[in-house]
Tab-separated table of C-alpha atoms in Angstrom:
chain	number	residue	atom	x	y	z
Q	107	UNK	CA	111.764	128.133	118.855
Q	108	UNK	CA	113.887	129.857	115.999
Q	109	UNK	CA	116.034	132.548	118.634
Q	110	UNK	CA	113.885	135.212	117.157
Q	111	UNK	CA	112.295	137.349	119.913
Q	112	UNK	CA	108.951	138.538	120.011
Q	113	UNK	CA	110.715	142.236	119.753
Q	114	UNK	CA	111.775	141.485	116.796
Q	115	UNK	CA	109.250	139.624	115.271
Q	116	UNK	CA	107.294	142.361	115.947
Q	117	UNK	CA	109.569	145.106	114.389
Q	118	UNK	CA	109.827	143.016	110.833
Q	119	UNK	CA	105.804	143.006	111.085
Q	120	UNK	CA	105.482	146.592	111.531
Q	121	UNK	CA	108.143	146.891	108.355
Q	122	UNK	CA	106.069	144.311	106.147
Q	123	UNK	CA	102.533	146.265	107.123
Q	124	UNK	CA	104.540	149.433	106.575
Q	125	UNK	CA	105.624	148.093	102.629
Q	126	UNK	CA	101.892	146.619	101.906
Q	127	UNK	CA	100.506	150.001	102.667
Q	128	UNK	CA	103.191	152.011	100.554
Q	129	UNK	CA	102.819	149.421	97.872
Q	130	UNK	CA	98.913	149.949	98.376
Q	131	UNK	CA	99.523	153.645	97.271
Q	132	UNK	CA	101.175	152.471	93.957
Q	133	UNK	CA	102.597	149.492	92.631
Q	134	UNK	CA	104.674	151.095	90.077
Q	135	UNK	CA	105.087	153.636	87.728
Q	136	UNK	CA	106.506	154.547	84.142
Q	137	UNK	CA	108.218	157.746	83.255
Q	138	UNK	CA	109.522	158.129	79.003
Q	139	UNK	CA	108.654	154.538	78.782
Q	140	UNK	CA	110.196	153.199	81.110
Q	141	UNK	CA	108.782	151.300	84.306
Q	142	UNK	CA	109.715	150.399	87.885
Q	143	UNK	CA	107.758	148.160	89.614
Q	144	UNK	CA	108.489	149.238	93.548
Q	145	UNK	CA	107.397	145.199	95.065
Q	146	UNK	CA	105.559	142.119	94.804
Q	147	UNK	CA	102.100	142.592	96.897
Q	148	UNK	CA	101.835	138.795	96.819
Q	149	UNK	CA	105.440	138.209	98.209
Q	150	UNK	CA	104.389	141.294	100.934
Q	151	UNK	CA	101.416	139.480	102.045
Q	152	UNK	CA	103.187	136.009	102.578
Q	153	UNK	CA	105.883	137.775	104.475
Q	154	UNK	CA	102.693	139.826	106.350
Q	155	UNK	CA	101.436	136.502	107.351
Q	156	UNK	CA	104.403	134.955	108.299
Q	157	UNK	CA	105.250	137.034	110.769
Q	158	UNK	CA	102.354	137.972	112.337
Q	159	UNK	CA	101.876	133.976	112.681
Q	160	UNK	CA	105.525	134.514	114.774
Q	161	UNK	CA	104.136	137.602	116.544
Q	162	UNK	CA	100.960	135.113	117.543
Q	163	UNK	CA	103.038	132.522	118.810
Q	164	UNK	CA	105.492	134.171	120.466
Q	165	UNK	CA	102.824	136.462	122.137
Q	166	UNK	CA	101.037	133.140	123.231
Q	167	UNK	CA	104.678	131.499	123.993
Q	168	UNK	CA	105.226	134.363	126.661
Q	169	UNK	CA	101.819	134.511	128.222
Q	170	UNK	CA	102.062	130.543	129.322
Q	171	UNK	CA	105.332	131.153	130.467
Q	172	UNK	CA	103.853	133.960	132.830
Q	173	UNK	CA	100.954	132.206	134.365
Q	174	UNK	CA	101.122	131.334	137.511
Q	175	UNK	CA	99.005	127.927	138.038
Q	176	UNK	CA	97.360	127.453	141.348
Q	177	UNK	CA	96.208	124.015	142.392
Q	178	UNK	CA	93.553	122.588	144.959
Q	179	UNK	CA	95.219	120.144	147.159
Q	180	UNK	CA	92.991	117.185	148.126
């Protein structure tokens, strides 16, 4: 795969989840005319969905690795 563990993949989820909800709150603001404009929401959601595709696949990665397959001898 890409060396990235499923620990980690998991931990730059959580931060991308935890910047679309603050970005959620507000976008940006403007104070004596001028603005900041704290992120991109689409550029959040592509990063969203690119790791939680890594969290997926390393979560189903792991669980084939951990089966145990039992065969019927003829």
């Amino acid at each position: 795969m890409s060396g990235i563990t499923l620990d980690q993949a998991q931990a730059q989820l959580d931060l991308w989840l935890a910047a679309s909800a603050a970005v959620a709150k507000k976008q940006s603001y403007s104070i004596a005319g001028r603005s900041l404009t704290l992120a991109d929401a689409a550029d959040i959601l592509r990063q969203v969905t690119y790791w939680n595709s890594m969290v997926q696949t390393l979560s189903a990665s792991q669980t084939r690795r951990g089966r145990i397959r039992y065969g019927v001898a003829e």
